[in-house]
Coordinates of C-alpha atoms and ligand atoms in Angstrom, one line a residue:
X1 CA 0.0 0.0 0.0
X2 CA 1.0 3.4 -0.3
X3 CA 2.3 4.8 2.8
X4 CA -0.7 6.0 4.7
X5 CA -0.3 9.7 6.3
X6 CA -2.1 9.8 9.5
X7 CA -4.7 12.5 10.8
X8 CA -6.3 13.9 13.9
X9 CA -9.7 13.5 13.9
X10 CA -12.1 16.1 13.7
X11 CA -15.8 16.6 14.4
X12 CA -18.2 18.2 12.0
X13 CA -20.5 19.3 15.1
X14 CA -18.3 21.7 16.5
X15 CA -18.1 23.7 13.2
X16 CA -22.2 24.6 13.8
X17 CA -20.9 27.9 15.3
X18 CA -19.1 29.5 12.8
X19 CA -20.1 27.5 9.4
X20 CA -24.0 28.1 10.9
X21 CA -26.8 25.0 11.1
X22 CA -28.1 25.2 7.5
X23 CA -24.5 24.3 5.9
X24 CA -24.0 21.4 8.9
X25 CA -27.3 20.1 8.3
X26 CA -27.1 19.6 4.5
X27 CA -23.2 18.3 4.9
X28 CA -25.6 15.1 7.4
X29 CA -28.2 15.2 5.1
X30 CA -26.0 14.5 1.5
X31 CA -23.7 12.3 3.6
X32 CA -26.3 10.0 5.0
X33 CA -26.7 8.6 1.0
X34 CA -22.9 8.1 1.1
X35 CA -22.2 6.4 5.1
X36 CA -20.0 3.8 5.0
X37 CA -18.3 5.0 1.6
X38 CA -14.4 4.5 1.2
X39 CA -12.8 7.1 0.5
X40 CA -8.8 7.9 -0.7
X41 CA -7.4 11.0 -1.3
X42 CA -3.7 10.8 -3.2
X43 CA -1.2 13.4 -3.4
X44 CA 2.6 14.0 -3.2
X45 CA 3.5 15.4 0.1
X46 CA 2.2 15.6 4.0
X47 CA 4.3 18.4 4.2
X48 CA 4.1 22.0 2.8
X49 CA 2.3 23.2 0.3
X50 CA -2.0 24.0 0.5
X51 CA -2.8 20.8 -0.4
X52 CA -1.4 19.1 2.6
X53 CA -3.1 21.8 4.6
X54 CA -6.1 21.2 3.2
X55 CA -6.4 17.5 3.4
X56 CA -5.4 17.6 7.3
X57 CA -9.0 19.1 7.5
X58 CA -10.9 17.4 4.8
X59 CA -10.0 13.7 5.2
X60 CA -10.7 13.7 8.6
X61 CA -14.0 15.5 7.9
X62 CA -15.1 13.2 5.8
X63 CA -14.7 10.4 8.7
X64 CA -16.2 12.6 11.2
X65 CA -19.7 12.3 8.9
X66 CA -19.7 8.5 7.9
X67 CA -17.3 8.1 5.4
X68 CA -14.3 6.2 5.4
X69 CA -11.0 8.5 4.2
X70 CA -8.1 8.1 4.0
X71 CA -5.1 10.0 3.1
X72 CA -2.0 8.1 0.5
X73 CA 1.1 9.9 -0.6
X74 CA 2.7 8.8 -3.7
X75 CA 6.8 7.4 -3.3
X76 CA 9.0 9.2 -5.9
X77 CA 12.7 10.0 -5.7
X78 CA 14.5 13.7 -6.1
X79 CA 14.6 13.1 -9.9
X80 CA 11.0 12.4 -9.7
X81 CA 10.1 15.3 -8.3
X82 CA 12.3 17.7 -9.9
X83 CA 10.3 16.8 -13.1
X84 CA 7.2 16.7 -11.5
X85 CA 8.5 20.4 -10.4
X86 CA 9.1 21.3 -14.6
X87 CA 5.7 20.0 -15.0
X88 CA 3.9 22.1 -12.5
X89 CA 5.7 24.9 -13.5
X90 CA 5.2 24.3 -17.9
X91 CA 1.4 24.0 -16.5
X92 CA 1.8 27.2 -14.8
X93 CA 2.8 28.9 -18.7
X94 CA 6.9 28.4 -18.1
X95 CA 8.3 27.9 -21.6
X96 CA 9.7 24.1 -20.8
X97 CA 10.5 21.5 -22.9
X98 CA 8.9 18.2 -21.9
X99 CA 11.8 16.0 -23.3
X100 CA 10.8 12.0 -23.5
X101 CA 13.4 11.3 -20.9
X102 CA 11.1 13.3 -18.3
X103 CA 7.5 11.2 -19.8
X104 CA 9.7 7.9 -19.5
X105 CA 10.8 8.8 -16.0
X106 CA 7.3 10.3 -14.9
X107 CA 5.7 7.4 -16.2
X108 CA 7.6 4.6 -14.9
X109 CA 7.2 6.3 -11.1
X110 CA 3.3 6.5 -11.7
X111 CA 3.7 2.6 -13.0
X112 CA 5.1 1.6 -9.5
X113 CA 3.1 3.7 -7.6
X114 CA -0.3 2.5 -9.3
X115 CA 0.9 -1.5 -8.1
X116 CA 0.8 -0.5 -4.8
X117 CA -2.3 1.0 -4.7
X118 CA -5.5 -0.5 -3.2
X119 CA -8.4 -0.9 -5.4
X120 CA -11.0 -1.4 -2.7
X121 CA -12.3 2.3 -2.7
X122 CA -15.6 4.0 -3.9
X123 CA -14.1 6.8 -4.3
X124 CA -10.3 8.3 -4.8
X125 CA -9.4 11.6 -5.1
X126 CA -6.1 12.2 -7.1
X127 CA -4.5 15.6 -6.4
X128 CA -2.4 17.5 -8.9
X129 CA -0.2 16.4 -11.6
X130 CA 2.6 14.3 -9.4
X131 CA 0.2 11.4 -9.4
X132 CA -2.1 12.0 -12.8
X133 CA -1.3 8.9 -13.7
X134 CA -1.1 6.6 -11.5
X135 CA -5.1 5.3 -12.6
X136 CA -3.8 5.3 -16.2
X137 CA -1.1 2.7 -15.1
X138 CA -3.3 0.3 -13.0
X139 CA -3.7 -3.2 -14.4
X140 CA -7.6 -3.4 -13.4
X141 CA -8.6 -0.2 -14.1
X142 CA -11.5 -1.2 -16.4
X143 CA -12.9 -3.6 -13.7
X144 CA -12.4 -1.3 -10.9
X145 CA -15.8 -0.5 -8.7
X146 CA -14.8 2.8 -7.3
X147 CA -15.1 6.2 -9.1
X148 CA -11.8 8.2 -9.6
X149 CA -11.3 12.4 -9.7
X150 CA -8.3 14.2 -10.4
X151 CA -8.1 17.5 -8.9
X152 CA -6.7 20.1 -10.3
X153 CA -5.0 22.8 -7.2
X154 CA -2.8 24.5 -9.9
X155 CA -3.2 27.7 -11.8
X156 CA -3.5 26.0 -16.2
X157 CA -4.8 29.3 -17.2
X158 CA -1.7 29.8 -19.2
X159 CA -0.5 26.1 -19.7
X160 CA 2.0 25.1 -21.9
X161 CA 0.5 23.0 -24.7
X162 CA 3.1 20.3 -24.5
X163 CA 2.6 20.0 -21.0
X164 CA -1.4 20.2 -21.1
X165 CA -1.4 17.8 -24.2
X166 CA 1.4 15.3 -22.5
X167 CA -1.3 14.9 -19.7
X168 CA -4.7 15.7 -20.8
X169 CA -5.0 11.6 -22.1
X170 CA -4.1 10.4 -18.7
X171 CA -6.8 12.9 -17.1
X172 CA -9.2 12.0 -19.8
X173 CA -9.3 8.6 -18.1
X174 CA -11.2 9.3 -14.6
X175 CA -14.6 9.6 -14.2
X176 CA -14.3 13.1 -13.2
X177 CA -12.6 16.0 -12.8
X178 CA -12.0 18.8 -10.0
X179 CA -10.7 22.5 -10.9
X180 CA -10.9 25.7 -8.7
X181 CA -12.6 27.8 -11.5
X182 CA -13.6 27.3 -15.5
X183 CA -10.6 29.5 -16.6
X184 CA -8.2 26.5 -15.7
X185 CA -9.5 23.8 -17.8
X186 CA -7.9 23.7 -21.4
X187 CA -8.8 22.2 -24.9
X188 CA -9.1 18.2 -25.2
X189 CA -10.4 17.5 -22.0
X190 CA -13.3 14.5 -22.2
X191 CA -13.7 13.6 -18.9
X192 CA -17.8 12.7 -17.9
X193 CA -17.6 14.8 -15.1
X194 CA -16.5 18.2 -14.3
X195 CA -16.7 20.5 -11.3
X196 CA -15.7 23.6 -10.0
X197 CA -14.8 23.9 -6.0
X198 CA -12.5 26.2 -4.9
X199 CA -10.6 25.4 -1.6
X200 CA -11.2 25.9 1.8
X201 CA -9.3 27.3 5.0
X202 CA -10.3 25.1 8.5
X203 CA -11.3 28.1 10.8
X204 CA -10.4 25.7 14.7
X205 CA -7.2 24.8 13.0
X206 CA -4.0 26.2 14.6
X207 CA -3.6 28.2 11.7
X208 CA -6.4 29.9 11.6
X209 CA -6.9 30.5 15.7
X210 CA -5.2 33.5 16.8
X211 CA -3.0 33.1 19.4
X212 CA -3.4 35.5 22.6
X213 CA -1.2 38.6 22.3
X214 CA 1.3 38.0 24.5
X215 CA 2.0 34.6 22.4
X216 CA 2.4 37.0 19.4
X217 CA 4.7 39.2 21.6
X218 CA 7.0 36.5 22.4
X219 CA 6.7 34.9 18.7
X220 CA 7.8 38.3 17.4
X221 CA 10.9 38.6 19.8
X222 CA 11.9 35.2 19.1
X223 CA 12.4 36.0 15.8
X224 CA 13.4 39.6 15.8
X225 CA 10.8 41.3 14.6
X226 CA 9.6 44.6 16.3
X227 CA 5.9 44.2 16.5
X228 CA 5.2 47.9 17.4
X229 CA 6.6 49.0 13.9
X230 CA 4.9 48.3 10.4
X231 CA 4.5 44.7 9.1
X232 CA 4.4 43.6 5.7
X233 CA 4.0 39.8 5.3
X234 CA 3.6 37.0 2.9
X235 CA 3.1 34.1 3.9
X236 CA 4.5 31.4 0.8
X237 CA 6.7 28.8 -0.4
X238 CA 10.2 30.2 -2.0
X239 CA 8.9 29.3 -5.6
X240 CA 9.2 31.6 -8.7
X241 CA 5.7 32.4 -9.2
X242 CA 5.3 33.8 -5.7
X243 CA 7.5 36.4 -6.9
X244 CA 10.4 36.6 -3.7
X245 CA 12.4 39.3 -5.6
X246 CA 9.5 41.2 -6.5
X247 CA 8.0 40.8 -2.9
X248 CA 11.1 42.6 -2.1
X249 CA 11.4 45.5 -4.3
X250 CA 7.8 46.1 -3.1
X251 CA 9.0 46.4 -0.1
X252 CA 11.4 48.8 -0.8
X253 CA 9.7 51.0 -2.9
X254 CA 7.3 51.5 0.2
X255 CA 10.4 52.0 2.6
X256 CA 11.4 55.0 1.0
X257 CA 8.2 56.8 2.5
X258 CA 7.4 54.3 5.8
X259 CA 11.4 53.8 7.0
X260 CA 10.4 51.6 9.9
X261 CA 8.6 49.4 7.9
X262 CA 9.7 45.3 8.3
X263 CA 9.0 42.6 5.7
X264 CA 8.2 38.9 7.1
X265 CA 8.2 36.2 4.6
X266 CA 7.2 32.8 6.1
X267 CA 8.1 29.6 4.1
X268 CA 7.6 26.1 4.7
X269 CA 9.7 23.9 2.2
X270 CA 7.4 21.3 1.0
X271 CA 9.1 18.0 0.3
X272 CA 7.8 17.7 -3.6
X273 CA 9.4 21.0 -3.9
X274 CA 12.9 20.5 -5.1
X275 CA 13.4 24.4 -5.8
X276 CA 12.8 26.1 -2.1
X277 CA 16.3 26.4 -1.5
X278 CA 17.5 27.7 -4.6
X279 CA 15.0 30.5 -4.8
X280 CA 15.4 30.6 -1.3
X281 CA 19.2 31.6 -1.6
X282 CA 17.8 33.9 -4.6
X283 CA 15.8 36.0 -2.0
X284 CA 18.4 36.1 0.5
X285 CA 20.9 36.8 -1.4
X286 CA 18.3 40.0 -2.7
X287 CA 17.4 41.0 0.4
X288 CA 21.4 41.8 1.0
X289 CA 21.6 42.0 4.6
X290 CA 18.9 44.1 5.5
X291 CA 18.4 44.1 9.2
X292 CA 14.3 44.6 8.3
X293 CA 14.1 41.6 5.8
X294 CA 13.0 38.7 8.1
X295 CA 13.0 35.4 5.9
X296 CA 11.7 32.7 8.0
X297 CA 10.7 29.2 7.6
X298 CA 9.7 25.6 8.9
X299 CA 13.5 24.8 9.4
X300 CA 13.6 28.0 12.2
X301 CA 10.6 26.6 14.0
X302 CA 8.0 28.3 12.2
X303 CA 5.1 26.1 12.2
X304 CA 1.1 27.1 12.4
X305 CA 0.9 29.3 15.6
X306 CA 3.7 31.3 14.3
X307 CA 2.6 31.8 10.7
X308 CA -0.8 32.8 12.4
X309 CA 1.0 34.9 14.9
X310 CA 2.2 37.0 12.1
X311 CA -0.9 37.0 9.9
X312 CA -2.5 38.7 12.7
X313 CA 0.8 41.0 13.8
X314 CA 1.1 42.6 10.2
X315 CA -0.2 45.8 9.1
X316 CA -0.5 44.5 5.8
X317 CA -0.3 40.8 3.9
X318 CA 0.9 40.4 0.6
X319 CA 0.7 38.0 -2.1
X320 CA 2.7 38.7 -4.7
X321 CA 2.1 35.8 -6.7
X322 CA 2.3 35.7 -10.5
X323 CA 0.4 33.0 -11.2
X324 CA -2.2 31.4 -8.3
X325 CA -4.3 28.3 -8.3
X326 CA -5.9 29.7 -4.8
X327 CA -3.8 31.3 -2.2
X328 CA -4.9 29.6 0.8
X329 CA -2.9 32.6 2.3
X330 CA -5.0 35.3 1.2
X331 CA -8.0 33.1 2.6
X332 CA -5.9 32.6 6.0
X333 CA -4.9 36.7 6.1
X334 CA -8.7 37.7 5.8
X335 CA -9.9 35.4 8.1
X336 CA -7.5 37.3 10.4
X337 CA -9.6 40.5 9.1
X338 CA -6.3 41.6 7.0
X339 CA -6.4 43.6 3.6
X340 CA -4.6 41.8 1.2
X341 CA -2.6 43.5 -1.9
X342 CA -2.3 40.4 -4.0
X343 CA -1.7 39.6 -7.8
X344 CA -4.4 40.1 -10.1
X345 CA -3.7 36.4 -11.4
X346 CA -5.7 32.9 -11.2
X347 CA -7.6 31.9 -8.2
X348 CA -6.8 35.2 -6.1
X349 CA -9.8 36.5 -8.8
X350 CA -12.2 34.6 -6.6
X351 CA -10.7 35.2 -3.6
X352 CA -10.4 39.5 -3.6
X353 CA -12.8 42.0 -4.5
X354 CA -10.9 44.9 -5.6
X355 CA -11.1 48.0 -3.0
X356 CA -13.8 45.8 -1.2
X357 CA -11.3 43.5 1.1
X358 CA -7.9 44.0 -0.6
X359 CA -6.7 45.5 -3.9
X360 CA -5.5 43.3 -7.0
X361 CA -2.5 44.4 -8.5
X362 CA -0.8 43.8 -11.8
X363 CA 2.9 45.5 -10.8
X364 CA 5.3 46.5 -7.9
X365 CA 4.5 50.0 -8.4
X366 CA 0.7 49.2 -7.6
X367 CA 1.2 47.0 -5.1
X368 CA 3.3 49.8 -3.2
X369 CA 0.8 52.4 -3.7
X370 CA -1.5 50.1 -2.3
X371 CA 0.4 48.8 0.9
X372 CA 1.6 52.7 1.2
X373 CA -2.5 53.9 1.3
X374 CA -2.7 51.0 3.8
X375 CA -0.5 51.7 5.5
X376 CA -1.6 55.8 6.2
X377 CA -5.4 54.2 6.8
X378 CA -5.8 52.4 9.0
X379 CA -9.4 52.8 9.4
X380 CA -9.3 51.7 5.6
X381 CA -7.4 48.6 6.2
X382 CA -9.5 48.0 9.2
X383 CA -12.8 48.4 6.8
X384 CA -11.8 45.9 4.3
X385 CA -10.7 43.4 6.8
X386 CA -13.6 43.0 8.0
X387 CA -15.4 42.6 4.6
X388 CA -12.6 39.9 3.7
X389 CA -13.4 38.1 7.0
X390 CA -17.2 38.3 5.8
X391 CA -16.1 36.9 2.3
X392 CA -14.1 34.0 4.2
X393 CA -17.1 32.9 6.6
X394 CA -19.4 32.9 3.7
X395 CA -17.4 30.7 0.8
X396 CA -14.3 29.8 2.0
X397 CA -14.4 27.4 4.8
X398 CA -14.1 23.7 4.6
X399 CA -17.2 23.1 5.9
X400 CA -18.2 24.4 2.2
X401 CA -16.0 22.6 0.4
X402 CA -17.2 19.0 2.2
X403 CA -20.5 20.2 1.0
X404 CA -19.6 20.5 -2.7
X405 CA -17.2 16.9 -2.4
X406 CA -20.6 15.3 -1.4
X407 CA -22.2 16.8 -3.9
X408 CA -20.0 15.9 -6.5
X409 CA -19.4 12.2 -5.1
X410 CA -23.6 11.9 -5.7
X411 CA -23.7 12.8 -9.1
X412 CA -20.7 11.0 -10.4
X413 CA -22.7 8.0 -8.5
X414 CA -25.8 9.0 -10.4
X415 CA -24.0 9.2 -13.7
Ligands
UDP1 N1 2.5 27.7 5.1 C1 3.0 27.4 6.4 N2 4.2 27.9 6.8 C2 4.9 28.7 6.0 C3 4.5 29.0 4.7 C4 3.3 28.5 4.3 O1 2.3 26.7 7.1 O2 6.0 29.1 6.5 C5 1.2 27.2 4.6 C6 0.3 28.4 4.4 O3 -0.2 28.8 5.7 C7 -0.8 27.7 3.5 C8 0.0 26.7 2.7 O4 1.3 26.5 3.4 O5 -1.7 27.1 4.3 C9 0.3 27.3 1.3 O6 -0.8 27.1 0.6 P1 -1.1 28.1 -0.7 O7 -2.4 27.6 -1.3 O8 -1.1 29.5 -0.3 O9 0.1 27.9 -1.7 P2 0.8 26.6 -2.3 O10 2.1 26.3 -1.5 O11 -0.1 25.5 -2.3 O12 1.2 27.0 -3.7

C-alpha cells in the first residue's frame, strides 16, 4: 500500500458555530446517501504546500460524517520530483521542454506507484499532476468498482501546450474532474464529469486561531521582529511564481516613505518541492543584509501558531504571486480581518474583490501604492478586513468545500 499519512480527527459538530446550522445540516443530510463509503485521497507530500493543509482538514471530515477516508502519498525519488516540479511549473505557462526522458521517468514512477495502490475504494481523489497517472497505469482499471477524480490545485490558465497535451489523455481517463474555477481547464479535456470547487481554509485549526497577544509578543521577539513598527508579510513557499524578488522591491519601494517598515516572509519547504532552497538563496541573497528583511521558515521553528502569529501581527499581507491556483494565504490573512494587496492572477480573482477586502495588482509599483494607502489608513485597512473576514465565513471554509465533495461524489454516483 501506499504509505498512509495519519490524521487527527475532527468533528463536524463543533463547526455549527461558525459555518451556521443550514450548511451542517445539508453536509448530514447528503452524507447520510454516502455512510459507509471509502474514500482515498492521493497526493505528493504531507508536508508543505496547500494541499497538505487542506487535506489535514478534509479527510478527517469526511470520517467525522460517515465516510471512510483516507489519506496516501505517492513514493517518488528527487529526480521524480524535480520533473514533477518542470511540470507544474510548464502547466503554470513556463516555456519548458517536456523532453521523453522526463515522460519515461514520470511514467515509470506513476507505474510503480499505481501496483501499490489498493483498489477497494468508492471513491479516490487524485490531487495535482505528481500522481495524474497513477489510474492510467493500474492493471484493473476497467474492472475497478470505485469512481476516480483528479483535482486540479494549480493555476492551467496559461499552460503550456506540450505540457497540457502530455497529460490531458491520462486525465481524460477518470470519471471526473475537479478545478478551482472554468478559466483552468484547457482544450481536449473529455472527462464525464466536471466540477468547479474552490478550496477551503479550517477556521479551529492552529492556523487559523489567533494566538493570545502575549504569544504573538513572544513569537515576534523570538524571531526579531519589532511588533510595534509596520509589518508587511507574505506568507509562501520560495517558488518563482510567488514572486520573492519582486516581494522585495515592493518592499522597498514602500520603505522609501514608511522607513520603519519590516517585511516577514514565512516559508515552509514542501518536500515535492525541489526548488525552495534555490530561490530561497535567490531571496536572501536580494534582500542583501537588510536588518528589516525577516526570511523565516519551517527549518527555524515556524510552524502554524507562528505563521498565524504574524498574519494577525502585520499591518499588511501580501501576495505577490504571478500566477495562483488559490492562495490559501490570502484566505488565512482575511480570516484574520487583514487587507490583502495580492496579484491580479488565477484563483486570487475569486478570492479579492478589488477595494472591497484587498486590492489586485498587476505590478510592484501598484502594489506599493496600495500597501503605502494602507499603511496611512488604518481605518481603511480595518474596513476591508472586515469585509474579507465576511467573504471567508461565507465561501471559503471547509465546511463548504465537504459540501460540494458530497455533492459531486452523488452525481458522479448518479452518472
Ligand atoms: N505555510 C505554512 N508555513 C509557512 C508557509 C506556508 O504553514 O511558512 C502554509 C500556508 O499557511 C498555507 C500553505 O502553506 O496554508 C500554502 O498554501 P497556498 O495555497 O497559499 O500555496 P501553495 O504552496 O499550495 O502554492
Amino acid at each position: 500500500m501506499l504509505p498512509l499519512v495519519p490524521v487527527q480527527p475532527k468533528n463536524i459538530e463543533h463547526y455549527r458555530g461558525v459555518a451556521g446550522d443550514e450548511v451542517i445540516d445539508e453536509i448530514l443530510r447528503l452524507a447520510e446517501g454516502l455512510k459507509g463509503a471509502r474514500v482515498a485521497h492521493i497526493n505528493s507530500t504531507a508536508h508543505g504546500g496547500g494541499v497538505a493543509e487542506l487535506l489535514y482538514t478534509l479527510v478527517p471530515l469526511m470520517s467525522s460524517v460517515g465516510l471512510q477516508a483516507e489519506w496516501h502519498i505517492m513514493n517518488g525519488d528527487p529526480d521524480f520530483f524535480t520533473i514533477t516540479k518542470l511540470f507544474h511549473n510548464a502547466l503554470q505557462g513556463m516555456d519548458i521542454p517536456v523532453t521523453s526522458e522526463m515522460k519515461m521517468k514520470y511514467l515509470s514512477v506513476c507505474g510503480e506507484n499505481a501496483s501499490d495502490c489498493g483498489q477497494d475504494y468508492d471513491f479516490v481523489i487524485v490531487h495535482d499532476p505528481q500522481p495524474c497517472a497513477l489510474f492510467a497505469a493500474m492493471k484493473d482499471r476497467a474492472i475497478r468498482r470505485g469512481k476516480w477524480i483528479w483535482r486540479c490545485h494549480i493555476d492551467s490558465t496559461f499552460a503550456q501546450d506540450d505540457a497540457w497535451e502530455f497529460l490531458v489523455p491520462y486525465i481524460n481517463l477518470y470519471d471526473g474532474a475537479v478545478f478551482t474555477m472554468q478559466s483552468f481547464v484547457k482544450s481536449q479535456l473529455e472527462v464525464p464529469c466536471l466540477a468547479f470547487i474552490p478550496p477551503s481554509i479550517d477556521p479551529l485549526s492552529a492556523k487559523n486561531i489567533i494566538p493570545e497577544k502575549r504569544v504573538q509578543s513572544d513569537i515576534a521577539r523570538r524571531y526579531g521582529v519589532d511588533e510595534t513598527r509596520p509589518i508587511m508579510l507574505q506568507v509562501s513557499r520560495f517558488d518563482p511564481w510567488k514572486d520573492p524578488l519582486g516581494l522585495v522591491d515592493c518592499y522597498r519601494e514602500v520603505k522609501r516613505n514608511h522607513r520603519d517598515l519590516q517585511l516577514v516572509y514565512c516559508a515552509s519547504m514542501a518536500d515535492d518541492d525541489p526548488e525552495g532552497w534555490h530561490y530561497y538563496e535567490k531571496t536572501f541573497n536580494y534582500a542583501d543584509g537588510d536588518p528589516d528583511i525577516f526570511l523565516l521558515s519551517n527549518q527555524q521553528g515556524v510552524g502554524n501558531v507562528e505563521v498565524s502569529a504574524f498574519q494577525a501581527m502585520a499591518d499588511v499581507v501580501l501576495q505577490k504571486s504571478l500566477r495562483e491556483g488559490f492562495g490559501l494565504t490570502v484566505t488565512e490573512a482575511m480570516w484574520k480581518r487583514k487587507p490583502v494587496v495580492a496579484g491580479a492572477v488565477g484563483g486570487i480573482l475569486l478570492q479579492v474583490d478589488d477595494g472591497v477586502n484587498g486590492f489586485l495588482i498587476d505590478d510592484i509599483g501598484e502594489a506599493a501604492e496600495k500597501v503605502s494607502m494602507l499603511l496611512d489608513s488604518p481605518a481603511t485597512a480595518q474596513r476591508m478586513g472586515e469585509a474579507g473576514h465576511d467573504k471567508v465565513r461565507r465561501n471559503f471554509l471547509s465546511t463548504r468545500h465537504l459540501l460540494d465533495y458530497l455533492r459531486f461524489f452523488h452525481i458522479l454516483l448518479r452518472n
